Short mmCIF file of C-alpha atoms in Angstrom, two decimals:
data_model
loop_
_atom_site.label_atom_id
_atom_site.label_comp_id
_atom_site.label_asym_id
_atom_site.label_seq_id
_atom_site.Cartn_x
_atom_site.Cartn_y
_atom_site.Cartn_z
CA MET B 1 -0.02 -0.05 0.09
CA PRO B 2 1.45 3.67 -1.20
CA ASP B 3 2.68 5.71 1.72
CA GLN B 4 0.44 8.68 2.06
CA SER B 5 3.26 10.73 3.63
CA LYS B 6 5.37 10.48 0.37
CA ILE B 7 5.09 12.15 -3.01
CA ARG B 8 3.20 9.70 -5.14
CA ALA B 9 4.86 9.24 -8.60
CA ILE B 10 4.14 7.67 -12.09
CA ILE B 11 6.85 7.35 -14.62
CA VAL B 12 5.97 7.37 -18.59
CA ASP B 13 8.63 6.43 -20.95
CA ASP B 14 8.18 4.03 -23.71
CA GLU B 15 12.04 3.00 -23.14
CA SER B 16 12.28 0.38 -20.39
CA ASP B 17 15.88 1.29 -19.24
CA ALA B 18 14.93 4.88 -18.95
CA ARG B 19 12.23 3.87 -16.65
CA ASP B 20 14.33 1.57 -14.70
CA VAL B 21 17.16 3.83 -14.40
CA LEU B 22 14.80 6.76 -13.11
CA ARG B 23 13.32 4.41 -10.64
CA LYS B 24 16.41 3.40 -9.02
CA MET B 25 17.59 6.71 -8.98
CA ILE B 26 14.52 7.85 -7.30
CA ILE B 27 14.78 5.00 -4.80
CA ALA B 28 18.47 5.75 -3.94
CA PHE B 29 18.48 9.40 -3.90
CA VAL B 30 14.86 10.96 -3.37
CA SER B 31 13.44 8.94 -0.54
CA GLU B 32 10.45 11.39 -0.45
CA VAL B 33 9.02 10.33 -3.77
CA GLU B 34 7.65 6.87 -4.18
CA VAL B 35 6.95 5.58 -7.66
CA VAL B 36 3.46 3.85 -7.53
CA ALA B 37 3.37 2.92 -11.11
CA ASP B 38 5.22 2.89 -14.41
CA TYR B 39 3.92 2.90 -18.21
CA GLU B 40 5.61 2.06 -21.39
CA ASN B 41 2.28 2.58 -23.43
CA PRO B 42 1.09 6.27 -23.07
CA GLU B 43 -2.53 5.22 -23.72
CA GLU B 44 -2.38 2.92 -20.56
CA ALA B 45 -0.45 5.68 -18.67
CA VAL B 46 -3.39 7.81 -19.07
CA LYS B 47 -5.75 5.25 -17.52
CA GLY B 48 -3.04 4.76 -14.82
CA ILE B 49 -2.92 8.18 -13.83
CA ARG B 50 -6.74 8.34 -13.34
CA GLU B 51 -6.57 5.09 -11.38
CA TYR B 52 -3.86 6.34 -9.07
CA GLY B 53 -4.41 9.98 -8.67
CA PRO B 54 -0.55 10.64 -8.43
CA ASP B 55 1.12 13.97 -6.87
CA LEU B 56 3.73 13.81 -9.71
CA VAL B 57 4.36 12.35 -13.21
CA PHE B 58 7.80 12.10 -15.01
CA LEU B 59 6.84 12.17 -18.58
CA ASP B 60 8.76 11.55 -21.42
CA ILE B 61 7.94 13.81 -24.69
CA GLN B 62 8.57 11.71 -27.37
CA MET B 63 6.68 8.33 -27.26
CA PRO B 64 5.20 6.63 -30.36
CA GLY B 65 1.63 6.93 -30.77
CA MET B 66 1.12 9.82 -28.42
CA SER B 67 3.70 12.45 -26.95
CA GLY B 68 3.87 13.55 -23.66
CA PHE B 69 2.06 16.92 -24.76
CA LYS B 70 -0.52 14.96 -26.46
CA LEU B 71 -1.03 12.86 -23.23
CA MET B 72 -1.41 16.04 -21.04
CA GLU B 73 -4.39 17.19 -23.37
CA GLN B 74 -6.21 14.30 -21.75
CA PHE B 75 -6.15 16.34 -18.64
CA PRO B 76 -7.28 19.69 -19.11
CA ASN B 77 -7.32 20.50 -15.58
CA PRO B 78 -4.76 18.22 -14.01
CA SER B 79 -4.79 17.59 -10.24
CA PHE B 80 -0.98 16.58 -10.54
CA ARG B 81 2.11 17.99 -11.45
CA VAL B 82 4.63 17.17 -14.24
CA ILE B 83 8.32 16.96 -14.71
CA PHE B 84 9.05 16.34 -18.55
CA VAL B 85 11.71 14.06 -19.46
CA THR B 86 13.37 14.41 -22.81
CA ALA B 87 16.57 14.02 -24.99
CA PHE B 88 15.64 15.92 -27.94
CA ASN B 89 13.56 18.81 -29.35
CA GLN B 90 15.33 22.11 -28.18
CA TYR B 91 12.33 24.18 -29.31
CA ALA B 92 10.12 22.19 -27.01
CA ILE B 93 12.29 22.69 -24.17
CA ARG B 94 12.19 26.38 -24.80
CA ALA B 95 8.76 26.45 -24.67
CA ILE B 96 8.43 24.40 -21.57
CA ARG B 97 10.87 26.90 -19.53
CA LEU B 98 8.83 29.84 -21.05
CA SER B 99 5.66 28.27 -19.79
CA ALA B 100 7.13 27.92 -16.20
CA LEU B 101 7.14 24.21 -16.16
CA ASP B 102 9.95 21.72 -15.24
CA TYR B 103 11.85 19.09 -17.28
CA LEU B 104 15.00 16.77 -16.94
CA LEU B 105 17.41 15.92 -19.91
CA LYS B 106 18.22 12.39 -20.46
CA PRO B 107 20.54 10.81 -19.08
CA VAL B 108 18.87 12.13 -16.00
CA ASP B 109 21.55 13.57 -13.74
CA ILE B 110 21.23 13.06 -9.82
CA ASP B 111 21.45 16.56 -8.88
CA GLU B 112 19.05 17.85 -11.76
CA LEU B 113 16.55 15.13 -10.45
CA THR B 114 16.87 16.01 -6.82
CA GLY B 115 16.71 19.86 -7.67
CA ALA B 116 13.38 19.12 -9.63
CA VAL B 117 11.96 17.27 -6.70
CA ALA B 118 13.01 20.15 -4.13
CA ARG B 119 11.37 22.56 -6.80
CA PHE B 120 8.13 20.61 -6.64
CA GLN B 121 8.15 20.53 -2.81
CA ARG B 122 8.45 24.54 -2.67
CA GLN B 123 5.51 25.15 -5.06
CA SER B 124 1.96 24.69 -4.55
CA GLY B 125 -1.37 24.24 -6.71
CA THR B 126 -1.37 22.70 -9.98
CA ASP B 127 0.05 23.27 -13.80
CA SER B 128 -3.28 24.18 -15.34
CA GLN B 129 -2.20 27.42 -16.58
CA GLN B 130 1.27 26.42 -17.39
CA PHE B 131 -0.09 23.80 -19.63
CA GLN B 132 -2.57 26.25 -21.27
CA ALA B 133 0.59 28.49 -21.93
CA LEU B 134 2.60 25.60 -23.11
CA GLN B 135 -0.25 24.58 -25.67
CA HIS B 136 -0.42 28.21 -26.88
CA ASN B 137 3.41 28.25 -27.15
CA LEU B 138 3.84 25.15 -28.80
CA ALA B 139 0.81 25.83 -31.29
CA GLN B 140 1.30 29.47 -32.18
CA LYS B 141 4.77 30.47 -33.24
CA HIS B 142 3.66 33.90 -33.74
CA ARG B 143 2.09 34.44 -30.47
CA LEU B 144 3.47 34.24 -27.03
CA SER B 145 1.47 33.07 -24.03
CA LEU B 146 2.79 33.73 -20.41
CA PRO B 147 1.19 32.39 -17.09
CA SER B 148 0.75 35.33 -14.81
CA GLU B 149 -1.28 35.57 -11.31
CA GLN B 150 -4.69 36.62 -13.18
CA GLY B 151 -4.23 34.18 -16.00
CA LEU B 152 -2.74 33.94 -19.17
CA GLU B 153 -1.18 37.08 -21.02
CA LEU B 154 -1.26 36.55 -24.80
CA ILE B 155 0.86 38.79 -26.85
CA ASP B 156 1.27 38.80 -30.62
CA LEU B 157 4.85 38.76 -31.17
CA GLU B 158 4.60 41.63 -33.86
CA ASP B 159 3.07 44.11 -31.11
CA LEU B 160 6.35 43.39 -28.77
CA LEU B 161 8.85 46.09 -29.21
CA TYR B 162 11.52 45.02 -26.65
CA LEU B 163 12.44 43.22 -23.39
CA GLU B 164 14.31 44.66 -20.43
CA ALA B 165 16.02 42.49 -17.77
CA ASP B 166 15.12 43.28 -14.03
CA SER B 167 17.04 40.86 -12.08
CA ASN B 168 14.75 37.45 -12.18
CA TYR B 169 11.95 39.52 -13.62
CA THR B 170 11.60 40.58 -17.34
CA HIS B 171 9.62 43.84 -18.51
CA LEU B 172 7.94 43.27 -22.00
CA TYR B 173 6.98 46.54 -23.83
CA LEU B 174 4.52 46.46 -26.32
CA THR B 175 3.42 48.77 -29.29
CA ASP B 176 0.28 50.06 -27.41
CA ARG B 177 2.55 51.29 -24.53
CA LYS B 178 1.48 48.50 -22.55
CA LYS B 179 4.11 47.04 -20.21
CA ILE B 180 3.91 43.52 -18.70
CA THR B 181 6.33 42.11 -16.06
CA VAL B 182 6.76 38.38 -15.47
CA SER B 183 9.07 36.24 -13.16
CA LYS B 184 11.34 34.83 -15.77
CA THR B 185 15.05 35.95 -16.71
CA LEU B 186 15.90 37.57 -19.81
CA ARG B 187 17.95 34.35 -20.46
CA VAL B 188 14.52 32.23 -20.91
CA PHE B 189 13.41 34.62 -23.54
CA GLU B 190 16.88 34.64 -25.54
CA GLU B 191 16.61 30.83 -25.79
CA TYR B 192 12.98 30.88 -26.81
CA PHE B 193 13.53 33.51 -29.54
CA GLU B 194 16.59 31.77 -30.89
CA GLY B 195 16.16 31.92 -34.65
CA THR B 196 13.70 34.86 -34.80
CA ASN B 197 13.50 38.43 -35.48
CA PHE B 198 14.13 39.13 -31.66
CA TYR B 199 17.90 39.74 -30.95
CA ARG B 200 19.74 40.07 -27.61
CA CYS B 201 21.55 43.32 -28.28
CA HIS B 202 22.72 44.42 -24.75
CA TYR B 203 23.06 42.36 -21.40
CA SER B 204 19.89 44.01 -20.48
CA PHE B 205 17.60 44.15 -23.49
CA ILE B 206 16.23 41.80 -26.31
CA ILE B 207 14.93 43.85 -29.24
CA ASN B 208 12.12 43.09 -32.14
CA LEU B 209 14.54 43.78 -34.96
CA SER B 210 11.61 44.61 -37.17
CA ARG B 211 10.48 47.37 -34.83
CA ILE B 212 13.89 49.23 -35.17
CA LYS B 213 13.17 52.84 -36.18
CA LYS B 214 17.15 53.97 -36.45
CA TYR B 215 20.59 52.47 -35.68
CA MET B 216 23.19 54.96 -34.01
CA ARG B 217 26.51 54.61 -34.87
CA GLY B 218 29.16 54.26 -31.76
CA GLU B 219 31.66 51.98 -30.30
CA GLY B 220 28.58 49.67 -29.77
CA GLY B 221 25.91 52.13 -30.81
CA SER B 222 22.27 52.12 -29.85
CA VAL B 223 19.05 51.65 -31.68
CA ILE B 224 15.83 53.92 -31.43
CA MET B 225 12.59 51.80 -31.44
CA GLU B 226 9.46 52.76 -32.77
CA ASN B 227 8.27 54.27 -29.63
CA GLY B 228 11.33 56.53 -29.65
CA VAL B 229 13.05 54.54 -26.90
CA GLU B 230 16.88 54.45 -27.29
CA ILE B 231 18.32 51.10 -26.53
CA PRO B 232 22.40 50.50 -25.91
CA VAL B 233 24.00 47.87 -28.02
CA SER B 234 27.12 46.25 -26.78
CA ARG B 235 30.22 46.28 -28.72
CA ARG B 236 30.34 42.33 -28.93
CA ARG B 237 26.62 42.09 -29.81
CA LYS B 238 27.05 45.03 -32.60
CA PRO B 239 28.03 42.51 -35.63
CA GLY B 240 25.13 40.15 -34.77
CA LEU B 241 22.63 43.23 -34.56
CA LEU B 242 23.91 44.57 -38.07
CA ASP B 243 23.58 40.99 -39.55
CA GLY B 244 20.19 40.57 -38.08
CA MET B 245 18.98 43.90 -39.42
CA THR B 246 20.00 43.21 -42.92
CA ASN B 247 18.48 39.64 -43.01
CA LEU B 248 14.98 40.01 -41.26
CA ASP B 249 12.37 37.41 -42.39
#
């Protein structure tokens, strides 16, 4: 019979070796977690999650027949939390981080595992809003969805002028003069925007290249955005900026 004082977990992964290794790591290094079941088949996992009602699911992303993301669509209002486990798909990882969900990279590192469980213990509630944000960010490449205390902030990327770092927070400035603050570092956005028209031109700023009004020459120089705000450009990021400005999508 499961120990009700422990975090009740389920592992879902189509690779038997990966399930066995993760189970053994949990037994050896994360005593506060009890694995009540594990599944190779995602369809069976859906049934098992409903049967066991776990607190936490370690969920592989890429599985035949049904991805981890598709599995989560079966639970629009989950009563459990999820830690994704993956070895692939950098874009998906960026979307997971932006949506304030947690993940582990294969092969799973012990310190990363214990850190993820510690974060689970510090947080409360479920991941409903985060999953909604993740689904939006995976499906809509031209729109950004960010979980907030009030719900979801939906932002058309063409309306986003620039982002400014503020310690562990980021301020987003829109064309309608609206300012949105989220509890994510600028680094998370930099990773998410890789390969797009957004460029980190300075330690503290990411700008929308298509919303630059003017470039001002200098050691690094600066850019004037469409709203008239002048943003500095660091010397080492100047070449990338000029290249990006001439190769806009």
